[in-house]
PDB file of C-alpha atoms in Angstrom:
ATOM      1  CA  MET A   1      57.689 -41.266 164.115  1.00 72.00           C
ATOM      2  CA  LEU A   2      59.027 -38.456 161.975  1.00 79.00           C
ATOM      3  CA  ARG A   3      61.073 -35.879 163.877  1.00 84.00           C
ATOM      4  CA  CYS A   4      62.350 -32.499 162.724  1.00 85.00           C
ATOM      5  CA  THR A   5      65.970 -33.476 163.293  1.00 74.00           C
ATOM      6  CA  SER A   6      65.645 -36.730 161.328  1.00 59.00           C
ATOM      7  CA  VAL A   7      65.841 -34.879 158.001  1.00 61.00           C
ATOM      8  CA  ARG A   8      69.391 -34.255 156.849  1.00 55.00           C
ATOM      9  CA  GLY A   9      70.485 -31.698 154.304  1.00 53.00           C
ATOM     10  CA  LEU A  10      68.538 -28.615 155.357  1.00 57.00           C
ATOM     11  CA  ARG A  11      71.352 -27.051 157.401  1.00 51.00           C
ATOM     12  CA  TYR A  12      73.457 -26.212 154.366  1.00 47.00           C
ATOM     13  CA  LEU A  13      70.666 -24.015 152.999  1.00 49.00           C
ATOM     14  CA  SER A  14      71.623 -21.318 155.499  1.00 42.00           C
ATOM     15  CA  ARG A  15      74.712 -20.650 153.380  1.00 43.00           C
ATOM     16  CA  VAL A  16      72.711 -20.150 150.178  1.00 44.00           C
ATOM     17  CA  ARG A  17      71.301 -16.751 149.217  1.00 44.00           C
ATOM     18  CA  PHE A  18      67.734 -17.305 148.056  1.00 46.00           C
ATOM     19  CA  ASN A  19      67.087 -14.841 145.278  1.00 44.00           C
ATOM     20  CA  SER A  20      66.003 -14.965 141.682  1.00 36.00           C
ATOM     21  CA  SER A  21      69.519 -15.660 140.423  1.00 33.00           C
ATOM     22  CA  THR A  22      70.367 -18.438 142.871  1.00 35.00           C
ATOM     23  CA  THR A  23      68.904 -21.905 142.891  1.00 36.00           C
ATOM     24  CA  SER A  24      69.806 -24.752 145.167  1.00 39.00           C
ATOM     25  CA  PRO A  25      70.296 -28.292 143.883  1.00 35.00           C
ATOM     26  CA  ASN A  26      68.023 -29.458 146.694  1.00 41.00           C
ATOM     27  CA  VAL A  27      65.111 -27.231 145.657  1.00 45.00           C
ATOM     28  CA  GLN A  28      62.377 -28.797 143.575  1.00 45.00           C
ATOM     29  CA  ASP A  29      62.037 -26.917 140.265  1.00 43.00           C
ATOM     30  CA  LYS A  30      59.222 -28.960 138.781  1.00 48.00           C
ATOM     31  CA  GLU A  31      55.927 -29.602 140.470  1.00 64.00           C
ATOM     32  CA  GLU A  32      56.143 -32.531 142.834  1.00 74.00           C
ATOM     33  CA  HIS A  33      53.306 -34.937 143.456  1.00 87.00           C
ATOM     34  CA  ILE A  34      52.071 -34.358 146.999  1.00 92.00           C
ATOM     35  CA  ASP A  35      51.308 -37.642 148.723  1.00 93.00           C
ATOM     36  CA  PRO A  36      48.312 -37.024 151.044  1.00 91.00           C
ATOM     37  CA  SER A  37      49.452 -39.831 153.361  1.00 94.00           C
ATOM     38  CA  GLU A  38      52.950 -38.384 153.825  1.00 95.00           C
ATOM     39  CA  THR A  39      53.874 -35.962 156.581  1.00 95.00           C
ATOM     40  CA  TYR A  40      55.845 -32.992 155.253  1.00 96.00           C
ATOM     41  CA  LEU A  41      58.143 -30.793 157.304  1.00 95.00           C
ATOM     42  CA  MET A  42      57.926 -27.048 157.622  1.00 97.00           C
ATOM     43  CA  TYR A  43      60.815 -25.187 159.229  1.00 96.00           C
ATOM     44  CA  THR A  44      59.868 -21.638 160.234  1.00 97.00           C
ATOM     45  CA  ASP A  45      61.566 -18.717 161.906  1.00 97.00           C
ATOM     46  CA  GLY A  46      61.182 -15.038 162.571  1.00 98.00           C
ATOM     47  CA  ALA A  47      63.873 -12.408 163.002  1.00 98.00           C
ATOM     48  CA  SER A  48      63.690  -8.915 164.445  1.00 98.00           C
ATOM     49  CA  ARG A  49      66.655  -6.558 164.580  1.00 97.00           C
ATOM     50  CA  GLY A  50      65.715  -4.780 167.745  1.00 94.00           C
ATOM     51  CA  ASN A  51      62.702  -5.760 169.730  1.00 91.00           C
ATOM     52  CA  PRO A  52      60.645  -4.346 168.155  1.00 97.00           C
ATOM     53  CA  GLY A  53      62.688  -3.702 165.041  1.00 98.00           C
ATOM     54  CA  LEU A  54      62.925  -4.434 161.350  1.00 98.00           C
ATOM     55  CA  ALA A  55      61.644  -7.974 160.982  1.00 98.00           C
ATOM     56  CA  GLY A  56      61.227 -10.832 158.565  1.00 98.00           C
ATOM     57  CA  SER A  57      59.891 -14.353 158.505  1.00 97.00           C
ATOM     58  CA  GLY A  58      61.113 -17.438 156.727  1.00 97.00           C
ATOM     59  CA  SER A  59      59.642 -20.854 156.022  1.00 96.00           C
ATOM     60  CA  VAL A  60      61.011 -23.926 154.286  1.00 95.00           C
ATOM     61  CA  ILE A  61      58.730 -26.805 153.332  1.00 95.00           C
ATOM     62  CA  ALA A  62      60.397 -30.127 152.589  1.00 93.00           C
ATOM     63  CA  ASN A  63      59.533 -33.770 152.162  1.00 92.00           C
ATOM     64  CA  ARG A  64      60.926 -36.391 154.526  1.00 88.00           C
ATOM     65  CA  GLU A  65      63.976 -36.906 152.314  1.00 86.00           C
ATOM     66  CA  GLY A  66      64.857 -33.224 152.690  1.00 86.00           C
ATOM     67  CA  ARG A  67      63.869 -32.107 149.175  1.00 89.00           C
ATOM     68  CA  VAL A  68      62.758 -28.509 149.469  1.00 92.00           C
ATOM     69  CA  LEU A  69      59.361 -27.899 147.890  1.00 93.00           C
ATOM     70  CA  LYS A  70      58.831 -24.250 148.806  1.00 94.00           C
ATOM     71  CA  LYS A  71      60.708 -21.363 150.427  1.00 95.00           C
ATOM     72  CA  VAL A  72      58.997 -18.251 151.789  1.00 96.00           C
ATOM     73  CA  SER A  73      60.812 -15.074 152.828  1.00 96.00           C
ATOM     74  CA  VAL A  74      58.689 -12.078 153.879  1.00 97.00           C
ATOM     75  CA  TYR A  75      59.655  -8.623 155.163  1.00 97.00           C
ATOM     76  CA  LEU A  76      57.271  -7.670 157.993  1.00 98.00           C
ATOM     77  CA  GLY A  77      58.105  -4.066 158.845  1.00 97.00           C
ATOM     78  CA  THR A  78      58.753  -3.152 162.476  1.00 98.00           C
ATOM     79  CA  VAL A  79      57.490  -5.853 164.836  1.00 98.00           C
ATOM     80  CA  THR A  80      58.722  -7.902 167.791  1.00 98.00           C
ATOM     81  CA  ASN A  81      60.562 -11.179 167.419  1.00 97.00           C
ATOM     82  CA  ASN A  82      57.558 -13.115 168.757  1.00 97.00           C
ATOM     83  CA  VAL A  83      55.275 -11.558 166.150  1.00 98.00           C
ATOM     84  CA  ALA A  84      57.830 -12.439 163.455  1.00 98.00           C
ATOM     85  CA  GLU A  85      57.900 -16.059 164.686  1.00 98.00           C
ATOM     86  CA  TYR A  86      54.107 -16.251 164.395  1.00 98.00           C
ATOM     87  CA  TYR A  87      54.203 -14.856 160.857  1.00 98.00           C
ATOM     88  CA  GLY A  88      56.758 -17.501 159.905  1.00 98.00           C
ATOM     89  CA  VAL A  89      54.191 -20.154 160.798  1.00 98.00           C
ATOM     90  CA  ILE A  90      51.301 -18.283 159.146  1.00 98.00           C
ATOM     91  CA  HIS A  91      53.123 -17.744 155.839  1.00 97.00           C
ATOM     92  CA  GLY A  92      54.388 -21.324 155.891  1.00 97.00           C
ATOM     93  CA  LEU A  93      50.888 -22.702 156.491  1.00 98.00           C
ATOM     94  CA  ASN A  94      49.593 -20.680 153.548  1.00 97.00           C
ATOM     95  CA  ALA A  95      52.326 -22.108 151.318  1.00 96.00           C
ATOM     96  CA  ALA A  96      51.668 -25.673 152.525  1.00 97.00           C
ATOM     97  CA  LYS A  97      47.973 -25.219 151.831  1.00 96.00           C
ATOM     98  CA  GLU A  98      48.745 -23.976 148.287  1.00 95.00           C
ATOM     99  CA  LEU A  99      50.878 -27.080 147.709  1.00 95.00           C
ATOM    100  CA  GLY A 100      48.000 -29.314 148.808  1.00 96.00           C
ATOM    101  CA  ILE A 101      49.822 -30.782 151.784  1.00 97.00           C
ATOM    102  CA  GLN A 102      47.553 -32.589 154.236  1.00 97.00           C
ATOM    103  CA  LYS A 103      49.928 -33.620 157.037  1.00 97.00           C
ATOM    104  CA  LEU A 104      52.491 -31.224 158.436  1.00 97.00           C
ATOM    105  CA  LEU A 105      55.158 -31.263 161.119  1.00 96.00           C
ATOM    106  CA  ILE A 106      56.142 -27.682 161.960  1.00 97.00           C
ATOM    107  CA  CYS A 107      59.703 -27.313 163.239  1.00 96.00           C
ATOM    108  CA  LEU A 108      60.660 -24.051 164.932  1.00 96.00           C
ATOM    109  CA  ASP A 109      63.076 -22.676 167.485  1.00 96.00           C
ATOM    110  CA  SER A 110      60.482 -20.607 169.369  1.00 97.00           C
ATOM    111  CA  GLU A 111      59.704 -22.636 172.451  1.00 96.00           C
ATOM    112  CA  LEU A 112      57.092 -20.058 173.454  1.00 97.00           C
ATOM    113  CA  LEU A 113      55.098 -20.409 170.217  1.00 98.00           C
ATOM    114  CA  CYS A 114      55.415 -24.184 170.304  1.00 97.00           C
ATOM    115  CA  ARG A 115      54.068 -24.364 173.853  1.00 97.00           C
ATOM    116  CA  GLN A 116      51.305 -21.881 173.088  1.00 98.00           C
ATOM    117  CA  PHE A 117      50.237 -23.907 170.050  1.00 97.00           C
ATOM    118  CA  LYS A 118      50.106 -27.084 172.145  1.00 96.00           C
ATOM    119  CA  GLY A 119      48.055 -25.323 174.829  1.00 96.00           C
ATOM    120  CA  GLU A 120      50.779 -25.604 177.493  1.00 97.00           C
ATOM    121  CA  TYR A 121      50.982 -21.797 177.739  1.00 97.00           C
ATOM    122  CA  ARG A 122      48.212 -19.261 177.252  1.00 97.00           C
ATOM    123  CA  VAL A 123      48.504 -16.623 174.563  1.00 98.00           C
ATOM    124  CA  LYS A 124      48.178 -13.416 176.564  1.00 96.00           C
ATOM    125  CA  HIS A 125      49.840 -10.669 174.565  1.00 96.00           C
ATOM    126  CA  PRO A 126      47.254  -8.693 172.559  1.00 97.00           C
ATOM    127  CA  ASP A 127      49.494  -8.673 169.446  1.00 96.00           C
ATOM    128  CA  LEU A 128      49.754 -12.472 169.483  1.00 98.00           C
ATOM    129  CA  VAL A 129      46.122 -13.423 170.142  1.00 98.00           C
ATOM    130  CA  PRO A 130      44.887 -12.646 166.589  1.00 98.00           C
ATOM    131  CA  LEU A 131      47.961 -14.324 165.095  1.00 98.00           C
ATOM    132  CA  MET A 132      47.282 -17.536 167.015  1.00 98.00           C
ATOM    133  CA  GLN A 133      43.699 -17.314 165.787  1.00 98.00           C
ATOM    134  CA  ARG A 134      44.964 -17.180 162.203  1.00 98.00           C
ATOM    135  CA  ILE A 135      46.984 -20.343 162.863  1.00 98.00           C
ATOM    136  CA  ARG A 136      43.942 -22.035 164.412  1.00 98.00           C
ATOM    137  CA  ASP A 137      41.793 -20.934 161.458  1.00 98.00           C
ATOM    138  CA  ALA A 138      44.232 -22.689 159.099  1.00 97.00           C
ATOM    139  CA  GLU A 139      44.061 -26.015 160.972  1.00 97.00           C
ATOM    140  CA  PRO A 140      40.849 -27.323 159.307  1.00 97.00           C
ATOM    141  CA  HIS A 141      42.621 -27.160 155.918  1.00 97.00           C
ATOM    142  CA  PHE A 142      44.961 -29.944 157.058  1.00 98.00           C
ATOM    143  CA  GLN A 143      44.425 -33.506 158.151  1.00 97.00           C
ATOM    144  CA  SER A 144      47.022 -33.060 160.886  1.00 96.00           C
ATOM    145  CA  ILE A 145      49.398 -30.389 162.134  1.00 97.00           C
ATOM    146  CA  GLN A 146      52.045 -31.114 164.737  1.00 96.00           C
ATOM    147  CA  MET A 147      54.591 -28.694 166.123  1.00 97.00           C
ATOM    148  CA  GLN A 148      58.024 -29.508 167.485  1.00 96.00           C
ATOM    149  CA  HIS A 149      60.657 -27.284 169.068  1.00 95.00           C
ATOM    150  CA  VAL A 150      64.157 -27.519 167.552  1.00 94.00           C
ATOM    151  CA  TYR A 151      67.465 -25.905 168.463  1.00 93.00           C
ATOM    152  CA  ARG A 152      68.544 -22.841 166.476  1.00 91.00           C
ATOM    153  CA  GLU A 153      71.278 -24.746 164.649  1.00 90.00           C
ATOM    154  CA  ASP A 154      68.663 -27.169 163.315  1.00 90.00           C
ATOM    155  CA  ASN A 155      66.610 -24.265 161.948  1.00 93.00           C
ATOM    156  CA  ALA A 156      69.313 -22.479 159.971  1.00 93.00           C
ATOM    157  CA  ALA A 157      67.503 -22.536 156.609  1.00 93.00           C
ATOM    158  CA  ALA A 158      64.384 -20.765 157.916  1.00 95.00           C
ATOM    159  CA  ASP A 159      66.533 -18.348 159.912  1.00 95.00           C
ATOM    160  CA  ALA A 160      68.471 -17.454 156.756  1.00 95.00           C
ATOM    161  CA  LEU A 161      65.236 -16.714 154.897  1.00 96.00           C
ATOM    162  CA  ALA A 162      63.906 -14.519 157.718  1.00 97.00           C
ATOM    163  CA  ASN A 163      67.125 -12.513 157.787  1.00 96.00           C
ATOM    164  CA  GLN A 164      67.269 -12.378 154.005  1.00 96.00           C
ATOM    165  CA  ALA A 165      63.886 -10.642 153.970  1.00 96.00           C
ATOM    166  CA  ILE A 166      65.311  -7.886 156.176  1.00 97.00           C
ATOM    167  CA  ASP A 167      68.548  -7.664 154.159  1.00 96.00           C
ATOM    168  CA  ASP A 168      66.630  -7.434 150.884  1.00 95.00           C
ATOM    169  CA  TYR A 169      64.495  -4.622 152.282  1.00 96.00           C
ATOM    170  CA  LEU A 170      67.569  -2.703 153.454  1.00 96.00           C
ATOM    171  CA  ASN A 171      69.361  -3.280 150.139  1.00 95.00           C
ATOM    172  CA  ASP A 172      66.309  -1.961 148.282  1.00 93.00           C
ATOM    173  CA  LEU A 173      66.384   1.177 150.455  1.00 93.00           C
ATOM    174  CA  ILE A 174      70.055   1.710 149.642  1.00 93.00           C
ATOM    175  CA  GLN A 175      69.424   1.208 145.917  1.00 93.00           C
ATOM    176  CA  LYS A 176      66.644   3.809 145.929  1.00 89.00           C
ATOM    177  CA  ASN A 177      68.830   6.418 147.617  1.00 80.00           C
TER     178      ASN A 177
END
């Protein structure tokens, strides 16, 4: 059984700035054949500086060998950390769908979201209910989606992308002023 922590090589990505001038040797530049029988990994995270505060989401999609196929970093405005975590999954699912991935193991450090996805906890907060619905609406586009909780240190690449989205927004504000 494939587990989120069985893929080596994604931790170092947290030290790489993902922008147009930086590429990582582990990032796929050419289009990769997507094997419909293979389970791909998607690491996701959300960050909010303040709760609520400036927020971003990050997602990294990789094959089982750790080759990164897609990175997503999105500035979200002012939202809570839980909302940012949900958007990390939503944006990652959209990217996986665009790649044509059929089987997905989602790895994230939000135990709350993981348990809510599995039905162990109810989604009660009114801001989260429509976001969970968006995740559920994406499910039919995949043959299988599993979700697994990981420790923060095993989710460094997605965390870096979520924080980069916020940093890029703040840097843009500084540049404009």
